[in-house]
mmCIF file of C-alpha atoms in Angstrom:
data_model
loop_
_atom_site.group_PDB
_atom_site.id
_atom_site.type_symbol
_atom_site.label_atom_id
_atom_site.label_comp_id
_atom_site.label_asym_id
_atom_site.label_seq_id
_atom_site.Cartn_x
_atom_site.Cartn_y
_atom_site.Cartn_z
ATOM 1 C CA MET A 1 127.978 -131.551 168.194
ATOM 2 C CA ARG A 2 131.630 -130.060 170.391
ATOM 3 C CA ARG A 3 129.914 -127.387 172.749
ATOM 4 C CA SER A 4 127.734 -129.739 173.445
ATOM 5 C CA GLY A 5 130.479 -131.729 174.995
ATOM 6 C CA THR A 6 131.633 -128.657 176.379
ATOM 7 C CA LYS A 7 129.204 -128.011 178.430
ATOM 8 C CA ARG A 8 129.115 -131.778 179.589
ATOM 9 C CA GLN A 9 132.963 -131.316 180.931
ATOM 10 C CA VAL A 10 131.913 -127.786 182.162
ATOM 11 C CA LYS A 11 128.839 -129.480 184.424
ATOM 12 C CA ALA A 12 131.280 -132.491 185.790
ATOM 13 C CA ALA A 13 134.294 -129.892 186.486
ATOM 14 C CA ARG A 14 131.604 -128.579 188.360
ATOM 15 C CA CYS A 15 130.293 -131.904 190.179
ATOM 16 C CA VAL A 16 133.587 -132.403 190.718
ATOM 17 C CA GLY A 17 134.592 -129.293 192.293
ATOM 18 C CA LYS A 18 131.609 -129.388 194.576
ATOM 19 C CA LEU A 19 132.861 -132.505 196.058
ATOM 20 C CA VAL A 20 136.172 -131.104 196.412
ATOM 21 C CA ARG A 21 134.711 -128.811 198.773
ATOM 22 C CA TYR A 22 132.566 -131.393 200.923
ATOM 23 C CA THR A 23 136.101 -133.115 200.678
ATOM 24 C CA SER A 24 138.436 -130.489 200.902
ATOM 25 C CA GLY A 25 139.919 -132.085 204.256
ATOM 26 C CA TYR A 26 140.362 -135.587 202.870
ATOM 27 C CA PHE A 27 140.908 -134.040 199.404
ATOM 28 C CA TRP A 28 144.127 -131.966 200.663
ATOM 29 C CA ALA A 29 145.729 -134.338 202.429
ATOM 30 C CA CYS A 30 145.401 -136.844 200.014
ATOM 31 C CA VAL A 31 147.043 -133.898 196.989
ATOM 32 C CA GLY A 32 149.780 -134.072 200.092
ATOM 33 C CA ALA A 33 150.282 -137.754 200.537
ATOM 34 C CA THR A 34 150.326 -138.288 196.682
ATOM 35 C CA THR A 35 152.748 -135.715 195.399
ATOM 36 C CA VAL A 36 154.826 -136.926 198.764
ATOM 37 C CA GLU A 37 154.451 -140.328 197.152
ATOM 38 C CA TYR A 38 154.436 -139.090 193.218
ATOM 39 C CA CYS A 39 156.668 -136.106 193.712
ATOM 40 C CA LEU A 40 159.248 -135.634 196.768
ATOM 41 C CA VAL A 41 160.478 -139.423 196.565
ATOM 42 C CA PRO A 42 160.998 -140.411 193.311
ATOM 43 C CA LEU A 43 163.070 -136.699 192.660
ATOM 44 C CA CYS A 44 165.057 -136.945 196.257
ATOM 45 C CA LEU A 45 165.205 -140.691 195.649
ATOM 46 C CA GLY A 46 167.443 -139.437 191.678
ATOM 47 C CA LEU A 47 169.425 -137.275 193.641
ATOM 48 C CA ALA A 48 170.384 -139.624 196.294
ATOM 49 C CA THR A 49 171.456 -142.395 193.086
ATOM 50 C CA ARG A 50 172.903 -139.168 192.273
ATOM 51 C CA ALA A 51 175.191 -138.880 195.072
ATOM 52 C CA PHE A 52 176.128 -142.746 195.688
ATOM 53 C CA PHE A 53 177.683 -142.039 192.463
ATOM 54 C CA ASP A 54 179.295 -139.361 192.618
ATOM 55 C CA SER A 55 180.534 -140.544 195.466
ATOM 56 C CA PHE A 56 182.984 -143.418 192.957
ATOM 57 C CA THR A 57 184.884 -140.457 190.754
ATOM 58 C CA GLY A 58 185.245 -137.916 194.520
ATOM 59 C CA THR A 59 183.353 -135.209 192.815
ATOM 60 C CA THR A 60 180.739 -134.625 196.048
ATOM 61 C CA GLU A 61 181.915 -134.283 199.118
ATOM 62 C CA VAL A 62 179.047 -137.215 200.496
ATOM 63 C CA GLY A 63 180.112 -140.869 201.341
ATOM 64 C CA VAL A 64 179.057 -143.655 199.770
ATOM 65 C CA TRP A 65 177.786 -144.836 202.941
ATOM 66 C CA THR A 66 175.603 -141.967 203.614
ATOM 67 C CA ALA A 67 174.635 -142.225 199.967
ATOM 68 C CA VAL A 68 173.762 -144.895 200.635
ATOM 69 C CA ALA A 69 171.986 -144.183 204.092
ATOM 70 C CA PHE A 70 169.580 -141.369 201.863
ATOM 71 C CA ILE A 71 168.354 -144.239 199.327
ATOM 72 C CA VAL A 72 167.313 -145.980 202.673
ATOM 73 C CA ALA A 73 165.597 -143.640 204.107
ATOM 74 C CA ILE A 74 163.411 -142.277 201.107
ATOM 75 C CA GLN A 75 162.631 -146.059 199.932
ATOM 76 C CA LEU A 76 160.676 -146.228 203.926
ATOM 77 C CA SER A 77 159.360 -142.942 203.224
ATOM 78 C CA GLU A 78 157.495 -143.781 200.658
ATOM 79 C CA VAL A 79 156.411 -146.653 202.596
ATOM 80 C CA ALA A 80 155.469 -144.237 205.133
ATOM 81 C CA ALA A 81 153.740 -141.297 201.983
ATOM 82 C CA ASN A 82 152.204 -144.829 199.981
ATOM 83 C CA LEU A 83 150.427 -145.356 203.786
ATOM 84 C CA ALA A 84 149.099 -141.692 204.388
ATOM 85 C CA VAL A 85 148.187 -141.561 200.546
ATOM 86 C CA VAL A 86 145.597 -145.439 201.011
ATOM 87 C CA ARG A 87 144.538 -143.948 204.567
ATOM 88 C CA THR A 88 143.307 -140.762 202.829
ATOM 89 C CA TRP A 89 142.013 -141.300 199.760
ATOM 90 C CA SER A 90 139.779 -143.971 201.377
ATOM 91 C CA GLY A 91 138.108 -141.273 203.963
ATOM 92 C CA PHE A 92 137.821 -138.976 201.507
ATOM 93 C CA SER A 93 136.128 -141.766 198.456
ATOM 94 C CA TYR A 94 133.906 -142.988 201.199
ATOM 95 C CA LYS A 95 132.876 -139.359 202.066
ATOM 96 C CA ALA A 96 132.526 -137.629 198.349
ATOM 97 C CA GLN A 97 130.056 -141.805 197.790
ATOM 98 C CA THR A 98 128.477 -141.250 200.638
ATOM 99 C CA LEU A 99 127.257 -137.354 200.028
ATOM 100 C CA MET A 100 126.767 -138.107 196.833
ATOM 101 C CA GLN A 101 124.235 -141.429 197.461
ATOM 102 C CA ARG A 102 122.865 -138.762 200.325
ATOM 103 C CA ASN A 103 122.276 -137.165 197.462
ATOM 104 C CA MET A 104 120.819 -139.700 195.038
ATOM 105 C CA PHE A 105 118.212 -140.566 197.694
ATOM 106 C CA ALA A 106 116.869 -137.109 198.984
ATOM 107 C CA GLY A 107 116.625 -136.629 195.577
ATOM 108 C CA ILE A 108 113.995 -139.414 195.269
ATOM 109 C CA LEU A 109 112.111 -138.487 198.192
ATOM 110 C CA ARG A 110 111.565 -135.293 197.143
ATOM 111 C CA GLY A 111 108.717 -135.962 193.897
ATOM 112 C CA PHE A 112 111.306 -137.645 191.554
ATOM 113 C CA GLY A 113 109.915 -140.778 192.272
ATOM 114 C CA ARG A 114 106.361 -139.620 192.960
ATOM 115 C CA HIS A 115 105.536 -141.295 189.066
ATOM 116 C CA GLY A 116 107.163 -144.361 190.632
ATOM 117 C CA LEU A 117 110.752 -144.756 189.800
ATOM 118 C CA THR A 118 111.775 -144.723 185.736
ATOM 119 C CA VAL A 119 114.229 -147.590 185.897
ATOM 120 C CA PRO A 120 112.761 -151.408 187.643
ATOM 121 C CA PRO A 121 113.945 -151.016 191.165
ATOM 122 C CA GLY A 122 117.088 -153.491 190.456
ATOM 123 C CA ASP A 123 118.924 -151.187 188.800
ATOM 124 C CA ALA A 124 118.379 -148.049 191.031
ATOM 125 C CA LEU A 125 119.577 -150.103 193.901
ATOM 126 C CA SER A 126 122.461 -150.634 191.264
ATOM 127 C CA ARG A 127 123.032 -147.366 190.311
ATOM 128 C CA PHE A 128 123.103 -146.539 194.066
ATOM 129 C CA ARG A 129 126.088 -149.043 194.373
ATOM 130 C CA GLU A 130 128.097 -148.804 191.494
ATOM 131 C CA ASP A 131 127.893 -145.014 189.729
ATOM 132 C CA PRO A 132 129.196 -143.204 193.289
ATOM 133 C CA PRO A 133 131.947 -145.057 193.568
ATOM 134 C CA ALA A 134 133.050 -145.107 190.406
ATOM 135 C CA ILE A 135 133.123 -141.423 189.596
ATOM 136 C CA THR A 136 134.922 -141.024 193.286
ATOM 137 C CA GLN A 137 137.354 -143.491 191.340
ATOM 138 C CA GLY A 138 137.994 -142.161 187.967
ATOM 139 C CA SER A 139 137.639 -138.551 188.323
ATOM 140 C CA MET A 140 138.186 -138.169 191.591
ATOM 141 C CA ASP A 141 142.007 -140.215 191.290
ATOM 142 C CA GLY A 142 142.682 -138.260 188.596
ATOM 143 C CA VAL A 143 142.090 -135.131 189.954
ATOM 144 C CA CYS A 144 144.460 -135.778 192.539
ATOM 145 C CA ASP A 145 146.737 -137.843 190.662
ATOM 146 C CA LEU A 146 146.655 -135.008 188.229
ATOM 147 C CA ILE A 147 147.778 -132.148 190.450
ATOM 148 C CA SER A 148 150.634 -134.518 192.310
ATOM 149 C CA ARG A 149 152.547 -135.714 188.327
ATOM 150 C CA GLY A 150 151.718 -132.411 187.330
ATOM 151 C CA THR A 151 154.187 -130.923 190.259
ATOM 152 C CA PHE A 152 156.819 -133.958 189.557
ATOM 153 C CA ALA A 153 156.768 -132.294 185.662
ATOM 154 C CA ALA A 154 157.116 -129.506 186.399
ATOM 155 C CA VAL A 155 159.630 -129.182 189.179
ATOM 156 C CA ALA A 156 161.550 -132.160 187.502
ATOM 157 C CA ALA A 157 161.976 -130.580 184.117
ATOM 158 C CA VAL A 158 163.305 -127.302 186.073
ATOM 159 C CA LEU A 159 166.031 -129.009 187.653
ATOM 160 C CA MET A 160 166.252 -131.131 184.746
ATOM 161 C CA TRP A 161 166.587 -127.387 182.795
ATOM 162 C CA TRP A 162 169.603 -126.507 185.868
ATOM 163 C CA ILE A 163 171.415 -129.654 184.286
ATOM 164 C CA ASP A 164 171.293 -129.098 180.491
ATOM 165 C CA PRO A 165 169.142 -127.098 179.201
ATOM 166 C CA LEU A 166 169.788 -128.777 175.588
ATOM 167 C CA LEU A 167 168.389 -131.192 176.582
ATOM 168 C CA THR A 168 166.077 -130.842 178.481
ATOM 169 C CA VAL A 169 163.856 -129.891 174.802
ATOM 170 C CA THR A 170 165.100 -132.013 173.582
ATOM 171 C CA ALA A 171 163.940 -134.917 176.022
ATOM 172 C CA LEU A 172 160.134 -132.833 175.932
ATOM 173 C CA ALA A 173 160.084 -131.535 172.690
ATOM 174 C CA PRO A 174 159.099 -134.905 171.842
ATOM 175 C CA ILE A 175 156.988 -135.421 174.555
ATOM 176 C CA VAL A 176 154.684 -132.284 173.626
ATOM 177 C CA VAL A 177 153.677 -132.625 170.027
ATOM 178 C CA GLY A 178 152.772 -136.301 170.914
ATOM 179 C CA ALA A 179 150.400 -134.776 173.718
ATOM 180 C CA LEU A 180 149.338 -132.509 170.894
ATOM 181 C CA VAL A 181 148.856 -134.765 168.283
ATOM 182 C CA SER A 182 147.616 -137.157 170.289
ATOM 183 C CA ASP A 183 144.426 -134.491 172.006
ATOM 184 C CA ALA A 184 144.185 -133.358 168.116
ATOM 185 C CA LEU A 185 143.311 -136.768 167.241
ATOM 186 C CA GLY A 186 141.504 -137.572 170.527
ATOM 187 C CA SER A 187 138.385 -135.037 169.609
ATOM 188 C CA ARG A 188 138.533 -135.703 165.353
ATOM 189 C CA SER A 189 137.965 -139.201 166.788
ATOM 190 C CA ARG A 190 135.063 -138.300 169.849
ATOM 191 C CA ALA A 191 133.921 -136.474 166.595
ATOM 192 C CA TYR A 192 133.750 -138.952 164.192
ATOM 193 C CA GLY A 193 132.480 -141.450 166.606
ATOM 194 C CA ALA A 194 129.200 -139.077 167.859
ATOM 195 C CA ALA A 195 128.177 -138.691 164.593
ATOM 196 C CA ALA A 196 127.956 -141.852 163.834
#
C-alpha cells in the first residue's frame, strides 16, 4: 500500500518536473521574485528594525532617520516584489495550464476517444476547465513557495546561530520535533484511511 503511494508521488514529481522544464523561464523568475518577497525582504526588514532600535541605545553607527529610511525602502521593495510575483506567476500558470489542456485534447484526438469519451461531455469539459488550474495552483505554487520559504528558513537559522547558538537550538528543536511527529501521524492516518 505504501509502495503504491510512493509510486504515485514519484509519478507526480516527474509531471511537475516536466512542467517546470516547459515553463523554466517563468518558473525561475517566479522563484526569484518569491525569494525576494519571502526571504530577502523579511530578513532585511528584521536587520533594519534591529538597527532602528540599536540607534536609540547608541550601539550602532546608523542614525534613527537612516534606519527609518531603510525600513521604508524595504517596504517599497516588498510592493515591487509582490508585483513581480503576480506577473511571473500568471505567465507561468497560464503556460502550464495551456500545455496540460493541449495534451489532454491531443490524447483524445490520438485515439483515446475513438470509442467515445468514457465520461459525459459536460464532465470532460469540466475537467478541461478545472483540473489544469488545480494542478498549477496546488503543486506548482507549492514548489515555488517551498524553494523561497526554505531559503528563508536556512538563512534565518544561520543568522540566529550567528547571534546565539543556544537560543537557536531552543527555538528550532520544537519545530523539528513537531514536523517529525506530524509526518509520522500523517502517514499513519493515510494508511488507516486507505484501509477503511
